[in-house]
CSV table of C-alpha atoms in Angstrom, one decimal:
chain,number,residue,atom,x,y,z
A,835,UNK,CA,90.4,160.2,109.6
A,836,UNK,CA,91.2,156.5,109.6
A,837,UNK,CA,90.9,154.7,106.5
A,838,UNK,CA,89.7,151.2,106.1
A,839,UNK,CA,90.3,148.3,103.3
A,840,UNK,CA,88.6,145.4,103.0
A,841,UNK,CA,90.7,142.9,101.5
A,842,UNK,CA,88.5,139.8,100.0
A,843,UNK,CA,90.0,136.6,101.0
A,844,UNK,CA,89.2,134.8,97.8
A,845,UNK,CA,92.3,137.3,96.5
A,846,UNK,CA,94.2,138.4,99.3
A,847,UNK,CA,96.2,135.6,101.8
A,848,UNK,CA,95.1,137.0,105.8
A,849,UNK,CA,99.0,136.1,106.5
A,850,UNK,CA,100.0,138.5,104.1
A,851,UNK,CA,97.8,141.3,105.3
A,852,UNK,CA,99.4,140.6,109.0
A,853,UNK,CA,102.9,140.4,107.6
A,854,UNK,CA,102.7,143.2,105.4
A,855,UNK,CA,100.8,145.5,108.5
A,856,UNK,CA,104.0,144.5,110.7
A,857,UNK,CA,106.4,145.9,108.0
A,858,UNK,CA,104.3,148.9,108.1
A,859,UNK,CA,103.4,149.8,111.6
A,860,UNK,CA,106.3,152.5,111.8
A,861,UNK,CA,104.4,154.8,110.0
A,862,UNK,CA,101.1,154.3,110.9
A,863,UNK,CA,98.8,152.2,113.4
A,864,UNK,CA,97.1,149.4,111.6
A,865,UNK,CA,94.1,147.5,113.2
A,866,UNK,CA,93.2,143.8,111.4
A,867,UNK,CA,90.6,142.6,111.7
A,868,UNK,CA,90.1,138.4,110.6
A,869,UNK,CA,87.1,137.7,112.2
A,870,UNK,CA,84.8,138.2,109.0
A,871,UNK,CA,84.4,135.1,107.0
A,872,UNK,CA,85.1,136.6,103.5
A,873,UNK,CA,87.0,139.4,103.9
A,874,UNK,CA,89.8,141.0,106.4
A,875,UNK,CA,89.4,144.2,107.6
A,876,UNK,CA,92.3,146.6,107.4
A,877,UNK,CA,91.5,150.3,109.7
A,878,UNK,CA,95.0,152.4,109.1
A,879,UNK,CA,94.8,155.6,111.6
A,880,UNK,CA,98.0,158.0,113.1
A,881,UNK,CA,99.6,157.6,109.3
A,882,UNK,CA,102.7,159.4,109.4
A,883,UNK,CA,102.4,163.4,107.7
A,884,UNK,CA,104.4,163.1,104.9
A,885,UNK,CA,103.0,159.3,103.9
A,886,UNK,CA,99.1,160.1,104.7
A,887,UNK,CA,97.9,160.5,100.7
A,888,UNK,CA,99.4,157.4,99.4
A,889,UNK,CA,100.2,155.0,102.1
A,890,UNK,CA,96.6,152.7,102.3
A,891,UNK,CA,97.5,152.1,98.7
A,892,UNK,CA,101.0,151.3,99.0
A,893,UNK,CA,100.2,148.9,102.0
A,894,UNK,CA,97.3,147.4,99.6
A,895,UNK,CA,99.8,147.2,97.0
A,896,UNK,CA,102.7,145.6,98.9
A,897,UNK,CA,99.8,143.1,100.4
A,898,UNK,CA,98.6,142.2,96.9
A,899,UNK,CA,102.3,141.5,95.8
A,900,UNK,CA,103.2,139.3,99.2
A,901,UNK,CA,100.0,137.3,98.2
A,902,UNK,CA,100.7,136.5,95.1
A,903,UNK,CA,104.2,135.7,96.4
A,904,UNK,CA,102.7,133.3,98.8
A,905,UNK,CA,100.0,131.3,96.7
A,906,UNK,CA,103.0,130.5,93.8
A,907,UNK,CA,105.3,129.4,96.6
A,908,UNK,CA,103.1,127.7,97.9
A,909,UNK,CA,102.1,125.8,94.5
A,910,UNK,CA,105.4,125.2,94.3
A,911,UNK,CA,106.1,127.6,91.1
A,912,UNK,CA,108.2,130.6,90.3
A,913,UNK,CA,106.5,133.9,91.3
B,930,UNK,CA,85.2,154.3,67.3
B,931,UNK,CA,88.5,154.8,68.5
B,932,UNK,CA,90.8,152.3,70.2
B,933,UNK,CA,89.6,153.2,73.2
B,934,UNK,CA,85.9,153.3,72.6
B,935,UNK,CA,86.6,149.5,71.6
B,936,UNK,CA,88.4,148.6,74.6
B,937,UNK,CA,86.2,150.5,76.9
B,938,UNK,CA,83.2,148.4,75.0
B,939,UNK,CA,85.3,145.5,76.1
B,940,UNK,CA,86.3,145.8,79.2
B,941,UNK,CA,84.0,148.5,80.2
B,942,UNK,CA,86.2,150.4,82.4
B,943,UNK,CA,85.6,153.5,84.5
B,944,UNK,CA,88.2,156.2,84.9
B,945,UNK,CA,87.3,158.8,87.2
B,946,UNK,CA,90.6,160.6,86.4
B,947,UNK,CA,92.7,159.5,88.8
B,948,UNK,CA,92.2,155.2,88.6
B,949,UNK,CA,90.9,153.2,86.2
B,950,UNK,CA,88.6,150.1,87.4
B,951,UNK,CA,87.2,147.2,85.3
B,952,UNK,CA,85.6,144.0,86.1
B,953,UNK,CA,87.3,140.7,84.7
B,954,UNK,CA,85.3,137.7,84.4
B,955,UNK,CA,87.0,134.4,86.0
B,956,UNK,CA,85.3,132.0,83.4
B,957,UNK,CA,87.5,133.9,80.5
B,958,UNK,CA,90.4,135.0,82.5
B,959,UNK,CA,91.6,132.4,85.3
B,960,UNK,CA,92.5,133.9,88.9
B,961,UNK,CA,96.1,132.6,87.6
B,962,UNK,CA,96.4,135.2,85.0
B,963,UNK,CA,94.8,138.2,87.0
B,964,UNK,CA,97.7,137.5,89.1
B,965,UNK,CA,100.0,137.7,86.8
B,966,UNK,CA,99.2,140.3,85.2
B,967,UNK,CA,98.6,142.1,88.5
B,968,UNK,CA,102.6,141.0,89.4
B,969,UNK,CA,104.0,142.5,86.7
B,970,UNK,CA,102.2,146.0,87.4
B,971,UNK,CA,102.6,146.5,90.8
B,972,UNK,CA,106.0,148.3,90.5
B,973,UNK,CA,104.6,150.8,88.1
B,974,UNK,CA,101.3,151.5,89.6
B,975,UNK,CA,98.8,150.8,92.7
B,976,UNK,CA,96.7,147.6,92.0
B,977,UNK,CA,93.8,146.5,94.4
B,978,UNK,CA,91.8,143.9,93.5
B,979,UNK,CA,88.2,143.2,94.5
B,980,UNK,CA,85.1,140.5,94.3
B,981,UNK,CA,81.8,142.6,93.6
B,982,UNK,CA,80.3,138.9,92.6
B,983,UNK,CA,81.1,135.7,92.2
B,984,UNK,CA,83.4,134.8,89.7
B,985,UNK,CA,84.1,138.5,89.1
B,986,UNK,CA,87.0,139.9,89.7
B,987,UNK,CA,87.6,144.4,89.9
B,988,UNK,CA,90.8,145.4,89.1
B,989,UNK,CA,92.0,148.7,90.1
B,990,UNK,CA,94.9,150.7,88.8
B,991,UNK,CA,95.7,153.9,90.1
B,992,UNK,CA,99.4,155.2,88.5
B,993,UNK,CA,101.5,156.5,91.7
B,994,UNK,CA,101.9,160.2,89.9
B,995,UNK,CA,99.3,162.1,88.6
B,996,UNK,CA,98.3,160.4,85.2
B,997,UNK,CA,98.7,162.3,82.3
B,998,UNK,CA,95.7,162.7,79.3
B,999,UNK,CA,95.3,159.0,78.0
B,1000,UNK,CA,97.6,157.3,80.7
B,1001,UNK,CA,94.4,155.8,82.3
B,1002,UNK,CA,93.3,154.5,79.1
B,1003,UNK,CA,96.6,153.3,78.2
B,1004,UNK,CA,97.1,151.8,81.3
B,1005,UNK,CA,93.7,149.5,81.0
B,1006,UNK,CA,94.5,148.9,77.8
B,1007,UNK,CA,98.3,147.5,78.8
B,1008,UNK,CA,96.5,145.7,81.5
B,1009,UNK,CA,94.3,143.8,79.4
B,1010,UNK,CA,97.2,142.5,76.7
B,1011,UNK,CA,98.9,141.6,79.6
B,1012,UNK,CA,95.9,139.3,81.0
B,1013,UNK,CA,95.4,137.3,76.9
B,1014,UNK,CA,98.9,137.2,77.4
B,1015,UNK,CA,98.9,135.7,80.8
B,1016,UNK,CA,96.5,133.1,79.8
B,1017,UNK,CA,97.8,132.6,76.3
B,1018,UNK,CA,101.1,131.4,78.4
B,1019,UNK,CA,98.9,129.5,80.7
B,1020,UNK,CA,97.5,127.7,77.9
B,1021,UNK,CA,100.7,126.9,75.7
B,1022,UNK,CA,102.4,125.9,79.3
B,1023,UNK,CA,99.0,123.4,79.4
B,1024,UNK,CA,99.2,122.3,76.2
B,1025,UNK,CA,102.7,121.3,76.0
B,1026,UNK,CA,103.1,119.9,79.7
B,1027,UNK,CA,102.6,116.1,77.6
B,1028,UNK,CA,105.8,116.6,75.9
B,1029,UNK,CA,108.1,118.5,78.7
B,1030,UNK,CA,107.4,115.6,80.6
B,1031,UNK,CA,108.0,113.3,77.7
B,1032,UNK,CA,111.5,115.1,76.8
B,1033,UNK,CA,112.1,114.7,80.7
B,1034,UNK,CA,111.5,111.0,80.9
B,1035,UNK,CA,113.6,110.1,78.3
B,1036,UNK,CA,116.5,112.2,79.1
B,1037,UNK,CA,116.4,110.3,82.4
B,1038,UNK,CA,115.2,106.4,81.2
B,1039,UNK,CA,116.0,106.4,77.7
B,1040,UNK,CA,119.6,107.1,78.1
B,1041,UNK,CA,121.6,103.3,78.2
B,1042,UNK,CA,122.4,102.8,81.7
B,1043,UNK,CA,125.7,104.2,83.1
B,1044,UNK,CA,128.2,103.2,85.8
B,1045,UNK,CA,127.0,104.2,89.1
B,1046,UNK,CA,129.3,107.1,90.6
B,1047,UNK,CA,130.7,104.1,93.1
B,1048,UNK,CA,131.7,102.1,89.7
B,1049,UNK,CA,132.9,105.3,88.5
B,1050,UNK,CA,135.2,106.0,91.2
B,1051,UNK,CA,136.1,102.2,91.5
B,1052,UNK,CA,137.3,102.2,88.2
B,1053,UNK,CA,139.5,105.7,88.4
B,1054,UNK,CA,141.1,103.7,91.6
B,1055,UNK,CA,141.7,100.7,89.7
B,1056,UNK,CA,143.3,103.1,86.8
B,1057,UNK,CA,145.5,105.1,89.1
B,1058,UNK,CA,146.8,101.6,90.9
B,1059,UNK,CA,148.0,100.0,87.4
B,1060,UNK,CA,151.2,100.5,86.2
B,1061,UNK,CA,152.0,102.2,83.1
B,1062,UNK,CA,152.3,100.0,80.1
B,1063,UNK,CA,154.2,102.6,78.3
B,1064,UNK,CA,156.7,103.1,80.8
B,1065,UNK,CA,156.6,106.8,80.0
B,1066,UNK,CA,159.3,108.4,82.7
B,1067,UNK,CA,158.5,111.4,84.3
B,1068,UNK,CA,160.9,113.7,86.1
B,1069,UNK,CA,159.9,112.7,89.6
B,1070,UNK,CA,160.1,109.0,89.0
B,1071,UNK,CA,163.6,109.6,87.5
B,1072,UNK,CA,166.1,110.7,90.5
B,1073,UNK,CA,168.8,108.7,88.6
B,1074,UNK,CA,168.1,110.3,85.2
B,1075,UNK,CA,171.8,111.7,85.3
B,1076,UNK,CA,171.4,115.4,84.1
B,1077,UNK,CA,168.0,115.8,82.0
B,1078,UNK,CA,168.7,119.1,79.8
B,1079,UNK,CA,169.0,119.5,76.6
């Protein structure tokens, strides 16, 4: 059953979501959707067996983190 | 009340035994400090963060094992020190920017000025190119020293 996060972009960076979706497309197949104003739309299906009951919050997780990387690099400040 | 009673009164956090939610309000605690707080707990649990309204932020923890009695609590509690903390730092950082800066622009314009590296390096030159007023001999200047030892 695919599984679908919605990622607000007043908190999450949209690059980070497609980065982080890249790093994880081996072991699952991960739509995004950036069309919505507010948010972007994340639809994981085909996760891989052995990953299925934790990996939509390890990708939100990892997403979160590369966000939070990218806004204090990009105001110039240490993570 | 216990601890938690107060902090739940607080924060008002739900726990539906396997994550712990709570809403933070951006007027007390800056995006900034969410973040920060949120940085430091990504390695020891799943954080997703969310805008029900504006100005509010929902925080969501979910510990990657199965939390033990309390660990939810615990973990909101842990949460919330880290956010005052976050914005306690914010605020000193703030506070005390004036004098960094001050402590910077002296160390840099106050000192008397000094030879540029070019006069610097002039100067070793001119040093290395005079002769030696003590006429100090040194084996390699001395090929007719006639024996040396002791």
């Amino acid at each position: 059953m695919p599984e679908r996060i919605s990622f607000s972009r007043s908190l999450y960076r949209s690059d980070a979501v497609t980065a982080v979706a890249g790093v994880y497309a081996e072991l699952a197949t991960f739509a995004v959707d950036a069309s919505a104003e507010h948010e972007v739309v994340v639809t994981i299906t085909d996760p891989h067996p052995s990953l299925a009951d934790e990996l939509a919050d390890a990708f939100s997780n990892h997403v979160l983190f590369e966000s939070i990387r990218r806004f204090r690099e990009e105001q110039g400040g240490a993570v | 009340m216990t601890t938690a009673d107060a902090l739940e009164d607080e924060l008002a956090y739900l726990d539906d035994g396997r994550r712990v939610s709570f809403t933070v309000d951006e007027t007390v605690y800056p995006l900034d400090a969410i973040y920060g707080a949120a940085y430091l707990f990504v390695e020891r649990c799943f954080v997703f963060l969310d805008r029900p309204a504006d100005q509010k932020v929902e925080v969501r923890l979910k510990p990657k094992s199965t939390p033990a009695d309390g660990e939810l609590d615990a973990l909101a509690g842990e949460f919330a020190n880290e956010l005052l903390n976050q914005v306690l730092r914010q605020r000193v950082s703030e506070s005390t920017a004036r004098i960094r800066e001050y402590y910077m622009a002296r160390a840099f314009f106050s000192a008397p000025a000094q030879a540029s590296i070019d006069q610097l390096l002039a100067e070793l030159d001119a040093e290395e190119m005079e002769e030696d007023d003590l006429e100090i001999s040194v084996p390699w200047e001395t090929s007719d020293a006639g024996g040396g030892g002791a």
